[in-house]
CSV table of C-alpha atoms and ligand atoms in Angstrom, one decimal:
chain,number,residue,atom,x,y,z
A,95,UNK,CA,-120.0,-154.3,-52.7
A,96,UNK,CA,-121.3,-154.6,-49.2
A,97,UNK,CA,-121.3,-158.3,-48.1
A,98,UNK,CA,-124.4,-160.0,-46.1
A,99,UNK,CA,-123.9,-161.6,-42.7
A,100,UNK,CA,-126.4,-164.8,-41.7
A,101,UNK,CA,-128.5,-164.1,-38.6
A,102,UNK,CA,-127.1,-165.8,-35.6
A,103,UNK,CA,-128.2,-169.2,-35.0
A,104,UNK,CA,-128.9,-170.8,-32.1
A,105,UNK,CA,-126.0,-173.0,-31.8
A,106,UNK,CA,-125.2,-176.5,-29.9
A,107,UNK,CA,-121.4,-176.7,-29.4
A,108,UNK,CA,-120.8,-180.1,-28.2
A,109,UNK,CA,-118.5,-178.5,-26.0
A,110,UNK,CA,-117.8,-175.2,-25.1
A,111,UNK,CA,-114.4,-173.6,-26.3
A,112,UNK,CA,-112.7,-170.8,-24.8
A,113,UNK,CA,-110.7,-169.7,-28.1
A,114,UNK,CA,-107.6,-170.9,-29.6
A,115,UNK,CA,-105.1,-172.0,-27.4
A,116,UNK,CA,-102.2,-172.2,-30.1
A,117,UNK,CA,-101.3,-173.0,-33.3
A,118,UNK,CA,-98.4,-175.5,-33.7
A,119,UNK,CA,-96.5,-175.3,-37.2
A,120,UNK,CA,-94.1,-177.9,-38.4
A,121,UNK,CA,-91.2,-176.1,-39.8
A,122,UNK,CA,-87.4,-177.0,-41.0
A,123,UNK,CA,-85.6,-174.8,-39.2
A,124,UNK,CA,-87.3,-173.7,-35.8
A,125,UNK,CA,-84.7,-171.8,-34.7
A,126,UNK,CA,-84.7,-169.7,-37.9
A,127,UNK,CA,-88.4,-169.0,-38.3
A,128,UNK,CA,-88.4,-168.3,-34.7
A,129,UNK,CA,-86.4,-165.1,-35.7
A,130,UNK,CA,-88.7,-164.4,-38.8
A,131,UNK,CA,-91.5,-164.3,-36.8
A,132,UNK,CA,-89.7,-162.1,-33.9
A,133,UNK,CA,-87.9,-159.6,-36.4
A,134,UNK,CA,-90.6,-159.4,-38.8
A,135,UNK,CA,-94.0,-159.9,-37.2
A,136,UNK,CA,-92.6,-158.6,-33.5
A,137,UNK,CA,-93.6,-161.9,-31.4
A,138,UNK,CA,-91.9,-162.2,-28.2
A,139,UNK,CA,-89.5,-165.7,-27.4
A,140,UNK,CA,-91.4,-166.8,-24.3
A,141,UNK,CA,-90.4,-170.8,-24.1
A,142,UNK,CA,-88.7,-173.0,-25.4
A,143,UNK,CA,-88.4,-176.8,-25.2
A,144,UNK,CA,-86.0,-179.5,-27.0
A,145,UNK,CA,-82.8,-181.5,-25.6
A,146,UNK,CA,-81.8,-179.3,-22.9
A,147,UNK,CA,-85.3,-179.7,-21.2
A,148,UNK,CA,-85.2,-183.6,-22.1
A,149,UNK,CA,-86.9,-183.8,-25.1
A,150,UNK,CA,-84.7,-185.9,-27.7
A,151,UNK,CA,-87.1,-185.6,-31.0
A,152,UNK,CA,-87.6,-182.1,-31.6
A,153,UNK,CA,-87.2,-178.4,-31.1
A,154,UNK,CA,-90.2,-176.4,-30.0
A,155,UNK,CA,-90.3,-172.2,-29.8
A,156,UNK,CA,-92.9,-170.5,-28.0
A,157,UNK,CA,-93.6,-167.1,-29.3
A,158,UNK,CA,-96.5,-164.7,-28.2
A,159,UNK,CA,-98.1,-161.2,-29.3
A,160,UNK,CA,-101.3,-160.3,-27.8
A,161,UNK,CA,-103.2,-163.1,-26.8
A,162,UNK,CA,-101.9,-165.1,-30.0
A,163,UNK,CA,-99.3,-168.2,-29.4
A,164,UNK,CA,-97.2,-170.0,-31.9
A,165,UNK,CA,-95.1,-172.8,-31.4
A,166,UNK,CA,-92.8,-173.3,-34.0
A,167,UNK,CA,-91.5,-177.2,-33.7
A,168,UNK,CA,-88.6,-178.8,-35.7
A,169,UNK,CA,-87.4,-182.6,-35.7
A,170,UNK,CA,-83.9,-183.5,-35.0
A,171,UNK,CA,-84.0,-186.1,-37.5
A,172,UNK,CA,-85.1,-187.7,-40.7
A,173,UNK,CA,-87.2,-190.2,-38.8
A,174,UNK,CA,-90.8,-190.1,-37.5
A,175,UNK,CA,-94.2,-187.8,-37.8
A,176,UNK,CA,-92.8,-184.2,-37.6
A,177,UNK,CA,-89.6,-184.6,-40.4
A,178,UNK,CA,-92.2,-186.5,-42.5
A,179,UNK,CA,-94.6,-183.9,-42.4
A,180,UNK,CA,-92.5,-181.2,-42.8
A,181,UNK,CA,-90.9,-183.7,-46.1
A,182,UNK,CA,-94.1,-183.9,-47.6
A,183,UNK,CA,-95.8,-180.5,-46.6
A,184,UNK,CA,-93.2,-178.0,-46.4
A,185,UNK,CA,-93.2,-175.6,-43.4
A,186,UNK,CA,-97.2,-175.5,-42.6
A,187,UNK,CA,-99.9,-175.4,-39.6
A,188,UNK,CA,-99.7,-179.2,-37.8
A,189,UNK,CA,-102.3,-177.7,-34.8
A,190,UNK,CA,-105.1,-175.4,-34.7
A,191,UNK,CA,-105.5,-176.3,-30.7
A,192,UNK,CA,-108.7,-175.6,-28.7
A,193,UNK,CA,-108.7,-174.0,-25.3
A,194,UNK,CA,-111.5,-175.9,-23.1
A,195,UNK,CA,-112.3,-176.3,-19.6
A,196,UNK,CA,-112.8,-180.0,-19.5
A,197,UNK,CA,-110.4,-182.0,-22.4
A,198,UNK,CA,-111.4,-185.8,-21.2
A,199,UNK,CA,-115.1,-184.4,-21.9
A,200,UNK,CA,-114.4,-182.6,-24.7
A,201,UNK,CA,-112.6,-185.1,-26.1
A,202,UNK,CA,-115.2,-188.1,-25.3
A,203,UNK,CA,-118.1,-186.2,-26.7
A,204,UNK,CA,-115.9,-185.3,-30.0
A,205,UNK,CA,-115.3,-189.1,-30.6
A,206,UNK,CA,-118.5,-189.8,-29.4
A,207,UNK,CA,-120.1,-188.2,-32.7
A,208,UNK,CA,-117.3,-189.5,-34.9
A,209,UNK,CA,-114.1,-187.6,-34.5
A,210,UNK,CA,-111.3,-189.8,-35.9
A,211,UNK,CA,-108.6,-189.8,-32.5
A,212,UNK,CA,-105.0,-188.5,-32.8
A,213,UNK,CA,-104.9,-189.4,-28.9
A,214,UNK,CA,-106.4,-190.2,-26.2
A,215,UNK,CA,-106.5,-187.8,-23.1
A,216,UNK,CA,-103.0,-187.1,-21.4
A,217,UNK,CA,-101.9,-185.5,-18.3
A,218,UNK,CA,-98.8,-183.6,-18.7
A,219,UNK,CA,-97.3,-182.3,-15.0
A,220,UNK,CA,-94.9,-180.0,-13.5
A,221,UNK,CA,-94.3,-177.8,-10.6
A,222,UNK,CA,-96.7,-175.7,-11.7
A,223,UNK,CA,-99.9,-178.2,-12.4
A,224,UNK,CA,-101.6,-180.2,-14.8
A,225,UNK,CA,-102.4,-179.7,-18.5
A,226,UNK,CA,-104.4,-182.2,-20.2
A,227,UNK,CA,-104.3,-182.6,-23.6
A,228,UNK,CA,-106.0,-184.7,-26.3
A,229,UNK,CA,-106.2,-184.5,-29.9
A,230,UNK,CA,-108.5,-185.3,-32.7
A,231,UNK,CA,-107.8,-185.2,-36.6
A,232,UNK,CA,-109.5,-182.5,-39.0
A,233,UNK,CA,-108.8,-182.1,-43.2
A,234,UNK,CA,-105.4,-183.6,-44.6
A,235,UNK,CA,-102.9,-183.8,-42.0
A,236,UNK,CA,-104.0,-181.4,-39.4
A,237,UNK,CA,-105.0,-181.4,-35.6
A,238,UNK,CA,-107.4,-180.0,-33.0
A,239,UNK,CA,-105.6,-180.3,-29.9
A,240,UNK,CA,-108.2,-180.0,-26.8
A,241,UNK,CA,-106.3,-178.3,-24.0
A,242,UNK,CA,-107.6,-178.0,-20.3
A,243,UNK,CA,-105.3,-175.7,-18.2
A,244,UNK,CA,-107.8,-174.9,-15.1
A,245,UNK,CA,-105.4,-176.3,-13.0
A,246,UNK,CA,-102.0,-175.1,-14.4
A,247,UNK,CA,-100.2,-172.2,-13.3
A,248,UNK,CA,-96.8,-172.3,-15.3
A,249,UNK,CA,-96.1,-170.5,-18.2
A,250,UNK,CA,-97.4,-172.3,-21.1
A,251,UNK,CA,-97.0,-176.4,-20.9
A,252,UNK,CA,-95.2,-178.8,-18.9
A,253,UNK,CA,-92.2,-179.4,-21.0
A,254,UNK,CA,-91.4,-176.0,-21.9
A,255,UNK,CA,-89.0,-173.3,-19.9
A,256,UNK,CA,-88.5,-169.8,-20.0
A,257,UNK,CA,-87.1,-168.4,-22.7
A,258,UNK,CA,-85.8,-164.5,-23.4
A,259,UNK,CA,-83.6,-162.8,-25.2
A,260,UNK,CA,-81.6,-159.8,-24.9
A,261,UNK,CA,-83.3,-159.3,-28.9
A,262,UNK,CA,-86.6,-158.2,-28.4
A,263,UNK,CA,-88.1,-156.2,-31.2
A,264,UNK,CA,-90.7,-154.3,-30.6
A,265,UNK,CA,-94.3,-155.8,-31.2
A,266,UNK,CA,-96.2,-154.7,-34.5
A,267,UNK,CA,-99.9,-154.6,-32.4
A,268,UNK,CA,-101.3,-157.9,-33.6
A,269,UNK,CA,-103.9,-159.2,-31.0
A,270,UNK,CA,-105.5,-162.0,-31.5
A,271,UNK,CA,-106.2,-165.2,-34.1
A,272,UNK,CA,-109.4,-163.8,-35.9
A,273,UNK,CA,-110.0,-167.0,-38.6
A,274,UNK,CA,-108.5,-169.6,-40.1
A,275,UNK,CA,-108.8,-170.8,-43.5
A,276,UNK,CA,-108.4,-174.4,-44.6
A,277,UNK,CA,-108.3,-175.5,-48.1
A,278,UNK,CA,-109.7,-179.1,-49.1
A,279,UNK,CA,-110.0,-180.9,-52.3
A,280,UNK,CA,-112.2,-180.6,-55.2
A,281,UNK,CA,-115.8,-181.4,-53.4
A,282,UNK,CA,-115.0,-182.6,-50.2
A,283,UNK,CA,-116.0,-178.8,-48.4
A,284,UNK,CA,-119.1,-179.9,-47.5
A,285,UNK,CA,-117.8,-183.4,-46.2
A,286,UNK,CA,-115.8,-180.8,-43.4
A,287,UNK,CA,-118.6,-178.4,-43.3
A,288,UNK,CA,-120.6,-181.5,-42.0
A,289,UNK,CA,-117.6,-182.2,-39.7
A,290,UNK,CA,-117.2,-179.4,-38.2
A,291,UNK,CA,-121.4,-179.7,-37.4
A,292,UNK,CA,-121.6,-183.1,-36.6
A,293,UNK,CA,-118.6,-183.4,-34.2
A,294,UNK,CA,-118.3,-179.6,-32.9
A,295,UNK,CA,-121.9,-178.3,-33.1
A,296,UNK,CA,-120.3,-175.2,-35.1
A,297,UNK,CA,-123.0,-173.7,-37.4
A,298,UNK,CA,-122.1,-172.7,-41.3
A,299,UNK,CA,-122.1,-168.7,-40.5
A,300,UNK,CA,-121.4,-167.8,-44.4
A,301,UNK,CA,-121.4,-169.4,-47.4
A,302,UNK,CA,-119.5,-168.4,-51.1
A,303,UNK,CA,-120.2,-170.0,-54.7
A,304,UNK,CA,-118.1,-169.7,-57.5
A,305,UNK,CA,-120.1,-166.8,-58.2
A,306,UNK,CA,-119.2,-164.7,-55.9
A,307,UNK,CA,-115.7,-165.6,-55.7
A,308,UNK,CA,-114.9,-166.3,-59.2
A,309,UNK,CA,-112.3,-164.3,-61.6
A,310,UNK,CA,-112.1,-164.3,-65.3
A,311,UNK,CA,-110.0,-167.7,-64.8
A,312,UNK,CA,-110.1,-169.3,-61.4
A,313,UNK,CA,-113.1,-169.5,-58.4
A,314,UNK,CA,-113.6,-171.2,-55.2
A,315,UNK,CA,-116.0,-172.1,-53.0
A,316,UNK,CA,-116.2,-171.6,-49.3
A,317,UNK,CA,-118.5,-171.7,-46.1
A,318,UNK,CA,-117.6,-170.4,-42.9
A,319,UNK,CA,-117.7,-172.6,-39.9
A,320,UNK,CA,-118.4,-170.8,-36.4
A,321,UNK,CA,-118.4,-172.2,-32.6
A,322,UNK,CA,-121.5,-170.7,-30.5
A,323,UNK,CA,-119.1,-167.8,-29.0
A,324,UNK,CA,-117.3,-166.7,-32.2
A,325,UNK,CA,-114.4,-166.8,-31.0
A,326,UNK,CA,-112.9,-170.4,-33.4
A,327,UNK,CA,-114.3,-168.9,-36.9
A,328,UNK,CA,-113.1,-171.8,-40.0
A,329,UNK,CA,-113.9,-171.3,-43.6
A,330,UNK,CA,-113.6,-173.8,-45.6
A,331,UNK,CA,-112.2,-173.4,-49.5
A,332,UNK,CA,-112.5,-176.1,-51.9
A,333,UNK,CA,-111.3,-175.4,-55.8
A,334,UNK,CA,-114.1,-174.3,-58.4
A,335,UNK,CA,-114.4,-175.1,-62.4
A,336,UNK,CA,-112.2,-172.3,-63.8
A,337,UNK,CA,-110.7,-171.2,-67.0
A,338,UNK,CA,-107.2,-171.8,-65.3
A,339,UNK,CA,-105.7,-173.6,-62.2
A,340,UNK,CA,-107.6,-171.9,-58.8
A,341,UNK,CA,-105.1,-170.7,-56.5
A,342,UNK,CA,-107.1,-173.9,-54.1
A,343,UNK,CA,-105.6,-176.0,-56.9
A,344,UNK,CA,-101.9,-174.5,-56.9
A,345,UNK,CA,-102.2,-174.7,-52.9
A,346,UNK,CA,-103.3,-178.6,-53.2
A,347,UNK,CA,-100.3,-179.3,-55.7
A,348,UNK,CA,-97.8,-177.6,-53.1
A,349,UNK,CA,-99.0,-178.6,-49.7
A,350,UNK,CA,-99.9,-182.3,-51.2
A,351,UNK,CA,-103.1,-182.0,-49.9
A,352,UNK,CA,-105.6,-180.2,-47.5
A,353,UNK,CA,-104.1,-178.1,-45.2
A,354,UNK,CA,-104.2,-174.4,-43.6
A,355,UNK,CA,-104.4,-171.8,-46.3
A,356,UNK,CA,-104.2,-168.6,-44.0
A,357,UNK,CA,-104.4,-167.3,-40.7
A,358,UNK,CA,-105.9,-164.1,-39.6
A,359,UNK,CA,-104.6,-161.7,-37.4
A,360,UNK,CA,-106.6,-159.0,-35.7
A,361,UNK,CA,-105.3,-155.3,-34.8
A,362,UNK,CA,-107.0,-152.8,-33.5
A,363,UNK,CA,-104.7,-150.7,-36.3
A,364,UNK,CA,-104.2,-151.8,-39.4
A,365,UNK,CA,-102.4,-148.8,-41.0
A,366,UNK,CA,-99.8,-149.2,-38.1
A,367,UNK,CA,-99.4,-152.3,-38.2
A,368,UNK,CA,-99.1,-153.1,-42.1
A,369,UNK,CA,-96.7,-149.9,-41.6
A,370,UNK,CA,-94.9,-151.8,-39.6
A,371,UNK,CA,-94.5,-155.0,-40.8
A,372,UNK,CA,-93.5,-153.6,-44.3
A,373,UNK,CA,-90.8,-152.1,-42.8
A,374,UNK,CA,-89.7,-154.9,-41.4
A,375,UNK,CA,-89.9,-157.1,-44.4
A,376,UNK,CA,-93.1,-159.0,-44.9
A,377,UNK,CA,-94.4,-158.8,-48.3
A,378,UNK,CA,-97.9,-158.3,-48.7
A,379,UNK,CA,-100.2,-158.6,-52.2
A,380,UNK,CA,-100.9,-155.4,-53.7
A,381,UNK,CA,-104.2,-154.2,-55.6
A,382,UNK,CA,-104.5,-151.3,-59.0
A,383,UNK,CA,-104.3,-148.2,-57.2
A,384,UNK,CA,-108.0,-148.0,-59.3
A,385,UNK,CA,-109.5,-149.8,-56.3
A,386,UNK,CA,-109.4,-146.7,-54.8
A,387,UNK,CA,-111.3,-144.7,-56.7
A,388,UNK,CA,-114.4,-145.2,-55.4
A,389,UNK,CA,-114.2,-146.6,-52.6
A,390,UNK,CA,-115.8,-144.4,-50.0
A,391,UNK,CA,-119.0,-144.8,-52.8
A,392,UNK,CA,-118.8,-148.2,-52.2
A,393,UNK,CA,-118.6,-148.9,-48.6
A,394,UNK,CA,-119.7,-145.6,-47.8
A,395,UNK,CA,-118.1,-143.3,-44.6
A,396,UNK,CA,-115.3,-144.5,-42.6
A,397,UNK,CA,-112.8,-143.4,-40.3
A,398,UNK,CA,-109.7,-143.5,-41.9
A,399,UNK,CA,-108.0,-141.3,-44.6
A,400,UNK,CA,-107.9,-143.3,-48.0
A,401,UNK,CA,-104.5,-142.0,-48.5
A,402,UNK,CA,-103.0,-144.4,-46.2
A,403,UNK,CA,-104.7,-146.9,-47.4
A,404,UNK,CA,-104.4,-147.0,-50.9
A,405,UNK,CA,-100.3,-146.0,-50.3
A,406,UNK,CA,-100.6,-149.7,-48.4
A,407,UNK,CA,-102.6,-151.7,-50.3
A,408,UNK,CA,-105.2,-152.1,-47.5
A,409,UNK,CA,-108.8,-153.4,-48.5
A,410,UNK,CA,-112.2,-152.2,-47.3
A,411,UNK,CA,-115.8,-154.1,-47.5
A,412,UNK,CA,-118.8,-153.2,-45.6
A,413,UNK,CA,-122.2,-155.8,-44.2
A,414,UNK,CA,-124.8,-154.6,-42.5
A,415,UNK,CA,-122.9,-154.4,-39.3
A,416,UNK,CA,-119.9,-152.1,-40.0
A,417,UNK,CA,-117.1,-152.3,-42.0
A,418,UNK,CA,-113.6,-154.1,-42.1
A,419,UNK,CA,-110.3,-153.5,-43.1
A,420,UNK,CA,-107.7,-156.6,-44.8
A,421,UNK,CA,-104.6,-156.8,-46.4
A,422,UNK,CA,-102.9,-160.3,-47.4
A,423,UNK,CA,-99.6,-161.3,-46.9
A,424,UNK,CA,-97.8,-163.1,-49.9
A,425,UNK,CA,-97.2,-167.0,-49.1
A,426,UNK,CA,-94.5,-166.4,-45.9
A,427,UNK,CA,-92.6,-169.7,-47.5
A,428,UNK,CA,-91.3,-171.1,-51.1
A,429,UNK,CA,-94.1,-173.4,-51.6
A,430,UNK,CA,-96.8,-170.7,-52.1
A,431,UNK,CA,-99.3,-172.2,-49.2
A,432,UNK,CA,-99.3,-170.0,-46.2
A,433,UNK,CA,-99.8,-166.9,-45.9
A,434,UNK,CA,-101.3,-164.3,-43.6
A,435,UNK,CA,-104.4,-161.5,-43.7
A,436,UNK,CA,-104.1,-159.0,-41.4
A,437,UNK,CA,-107.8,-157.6,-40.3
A,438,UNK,CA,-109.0,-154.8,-38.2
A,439,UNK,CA,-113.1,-155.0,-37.5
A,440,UNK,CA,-115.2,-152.0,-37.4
A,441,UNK,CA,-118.4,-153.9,-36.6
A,442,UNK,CA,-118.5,-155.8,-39.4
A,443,UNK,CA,-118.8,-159.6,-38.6
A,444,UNK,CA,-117.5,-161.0,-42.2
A,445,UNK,CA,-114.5,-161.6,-44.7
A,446,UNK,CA,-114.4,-158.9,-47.1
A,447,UNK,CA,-116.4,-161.2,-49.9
A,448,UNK,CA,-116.5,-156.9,-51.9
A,449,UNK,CA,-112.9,-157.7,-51.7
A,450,UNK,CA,-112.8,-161.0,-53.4
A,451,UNK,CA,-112.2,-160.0,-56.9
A,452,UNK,CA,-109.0,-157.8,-56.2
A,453,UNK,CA,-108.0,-160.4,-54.4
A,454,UNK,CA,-108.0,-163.1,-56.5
A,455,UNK,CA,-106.9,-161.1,-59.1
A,456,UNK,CA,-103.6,-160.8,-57.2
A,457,UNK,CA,-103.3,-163.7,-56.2
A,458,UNK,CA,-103.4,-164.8,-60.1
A,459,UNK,CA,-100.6,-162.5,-60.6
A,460,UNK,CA,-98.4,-164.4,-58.6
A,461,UNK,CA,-99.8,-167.4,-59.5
A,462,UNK,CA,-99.1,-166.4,-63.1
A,463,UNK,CA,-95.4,-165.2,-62.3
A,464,UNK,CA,-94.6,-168.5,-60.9
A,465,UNK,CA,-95.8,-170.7,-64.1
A,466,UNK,CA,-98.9,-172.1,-61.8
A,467,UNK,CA,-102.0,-170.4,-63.5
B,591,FE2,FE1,-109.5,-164.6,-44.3
C-alpha cells in the first residue's frame, strides 16, 4: 500500500513565501469557538480585536499553538461580507494567508499573471510598525492574504491587543499547518491546479484518479499543489463518477460551493496528541479494527506499538521516503464541511493515498448516517 512521491521539480515561485501566516475563519459565534478551540484543541487566547479596540463590524480572536495562528472573526450584524458568508457558508476558512517578505511585490506579480484582486496593498500601523497586507481571490469564496511583517514588532497585527486568560488549558502538541485541502466543483481541479501554476509558480507534487481514490460508491480526484520550499502544500479535490453522492459532492451541497475541506496539523506525537484531544472532546473517524491486522506487512517496521494505534484509530502509509501517521477529525461543525487530519511525518513526504480506502469508507458511514450518500 506504500504510496509514490514525484521527484522534486525545479520550481519558479513567482514569489517566495515564508509559510502560512494564518488562517482566518468566518464563524457565528467567535467568542464561542474561541473556547472550542482553547478547551478542545489547547490553543492559547493571544489577541483579540472588535469594539473595544475600535473596530465596529466584527469580532476577531487570535489563538496560537506552535507556530499555527487562527483568527476566528464574527460580524456584529446581519449586514455586509463576513455575516453573508458565514449565511451562506456556515462557520468555514475565509483566509489561507501567506507570509512574505515583500506584499506590494508579491502582490503585483500575482496580478501581473492573472490573480483576480480582493485588495490592493495596505499599510496597517501602530506603535509597534508596519504590516502590509494585500489579498487576492482563490476557489469559491476564499482568500490568500499576502502579509509582509519585516518591519513589525507587535504581537500579531495592528488592530489587535493582548489578550489572556486566567483559562489556559494546556496545549495538545500541535505544531504547525502541514496542508490544506480545498474542494472544487465537478471538473474545475485542473482550472485551480493551473492557478495555483500560473499565478504562484507552485508545481503539481502529486496527483490521485478516481482509481486510486475510489470506494465501492463514491471517488475523487485530487493533485497536490506545492510552493518551491514546501512549506504551503494545497491539494486540490474535485468530485468523481460514483455509484453514490462523493463526500466532494455532500461538501459542495453544504458549504454552497468550493471551499476548505480540511486542514492539517502536524505533531511530532500523534498518539499523545489524539490522546489528548479525545479526551477533551474532539471526535475523530474511526476504521474496522481489521485494518490492523496487517499492517506492519504492509508498511513494513515502524516505531510505534500498533496497540496504541489501533485502540485510536490512527492510520499508517509508507513512500519511498518513510512513513506517516493520520487520523481525521469528524466535520468540527453541523454542516459536515470542515474537519481536521492530524499528521505526524516519519520521512515520508505524502498523504497516506494506502490510507484512502478506510478512509473513504468512513467517511461514507457518516455520510450514510446523515441521509447524504
Ligand atoms: Fe490531508
Amino acid at each position: 500500500m506504500a504510496t509514490q512521491t514525484l521527484p522534486e521539480q525545479a520550481t519558479a515561485d513567482t514569489f517566495p513565501i515564508n509559510g502560512t501566516d494564518y488562517i482566518e475563519f468566518f464563524v457565528g459565534n467567535a467568542k464561542q469557538s474561541a473556547l472550542y478551540y482553547r478547551a478542545a484543541w489547547g490553543f492559547e487566547l493571544q489577541g483579540y480585536r472588535g469594539p473595544e479596540t475600535g473596530v465596529r463590524d466584527r469580532a476577531s480572536y487570535l489563538l496560537v499553538q506552535g507556530k499555527i495562528r487562527f483568527i476566528l472573526t464574527s460580524p456584529l450584524g446581519p449586514e455586509g461580507p463576513i455575516a453573508e458568508h458565514v449565511q451562506r457558508h456556515g462557520d468555514g476558512v475565509r483566509d489561507l494567508a501567506f507570509w512574505v517578505d515583500d506584499a506590494r511585490d508579491a502582490f503585483a506579480k500575482a496580478v501581473e499573471r492573472g490573480a483576480k484582486p480582493v485588495h490592493a496593498p495596505e499599510v496597517r500601523r501602530d506603535d509597534h510598525g508596519e504590516v502590509i497586507v494585500a489579498a487576492i481571490q482563490t476557489y469559491g469564496d476564499t482568500i490568500h492574504s499576502i502579509v509582509e511583517r519585516r518591519n513589525y514588532r507587535g504581537l500579531f497585527l495592528p488592530g489587535f491587543m493582548p489578550a489572556s486568560s486566567p483559562y489556559a488549558p494546556a496545549s495538545t502538541g500541535l505544531l504547525h499547518v502541514d496542508h490544506c485541502v480545498g474542494n472544487v466543483e465537478l471538473g474545475r481541479m485542473n482550472e485551480w491546479v493551473g492557478f495555483y501554476e500560473r499565478v504562484l509558480g507552485f508545481y503539481n507534487l502529486l496527483s490521485f484518479d478516481d482509481k486510486d481514490i475510489s470506494t465501492e460508491y463514491s471517488a475523487l480526484m485530487s493533485k497536490v499543489m506545492s510552493n518551491g520550499n514546501g512549506r504551503i502544500k494545497f491539494p486540490i479535490n474535485e468530485p468523481a463518477a460514483g455509484k453514490k453522492k462523493s463526500q466532494i459532492d455532500e461538501y459542495l451541497d453544504f458549504y454552497r460551493g468550493p471551499g476548505v475541506q480540511h486542514v492539517a496539523l502536524a505533531t511530532n506525537d500523534i498518539v499523545k496528541t489524539v490522546t489528548d484531544l479525545k479526551s477533551r472532546g474532539v471526535e475523530f473517524l474511526t476504521v474496522p479494527t481489521s485494518y490492523y491486522d496487517n499492517l506492519l506487512d504492509r508498511v513494513g517496521t515502524i516505531d510505534e506499538d500498533v496497540g496504541p494505534l489501533s485502540k485510536l484509530g490512527i492510520l499508517v502509509d509508507r513512500d519511498d521516503e518513510g512513513y506517516l501517521l493520520q487520523i481525521f477529525t469528524r466535520p468540527v461543525e453541523d454542516r459536515p464541511t470542515l474537519f481536521y487530519e492530524i499528521i505526524q511525518r516519519k520521512g515520508a513526504k505524502s498523504f497516506g493515498k494506502g490510507n484512502f480506502k478506510a478512509l473513504f469508507e468512513a467517511i461514507e458511514r457518516d455520510q450514510a448516517a446523515r441521509g447524504n450518500l
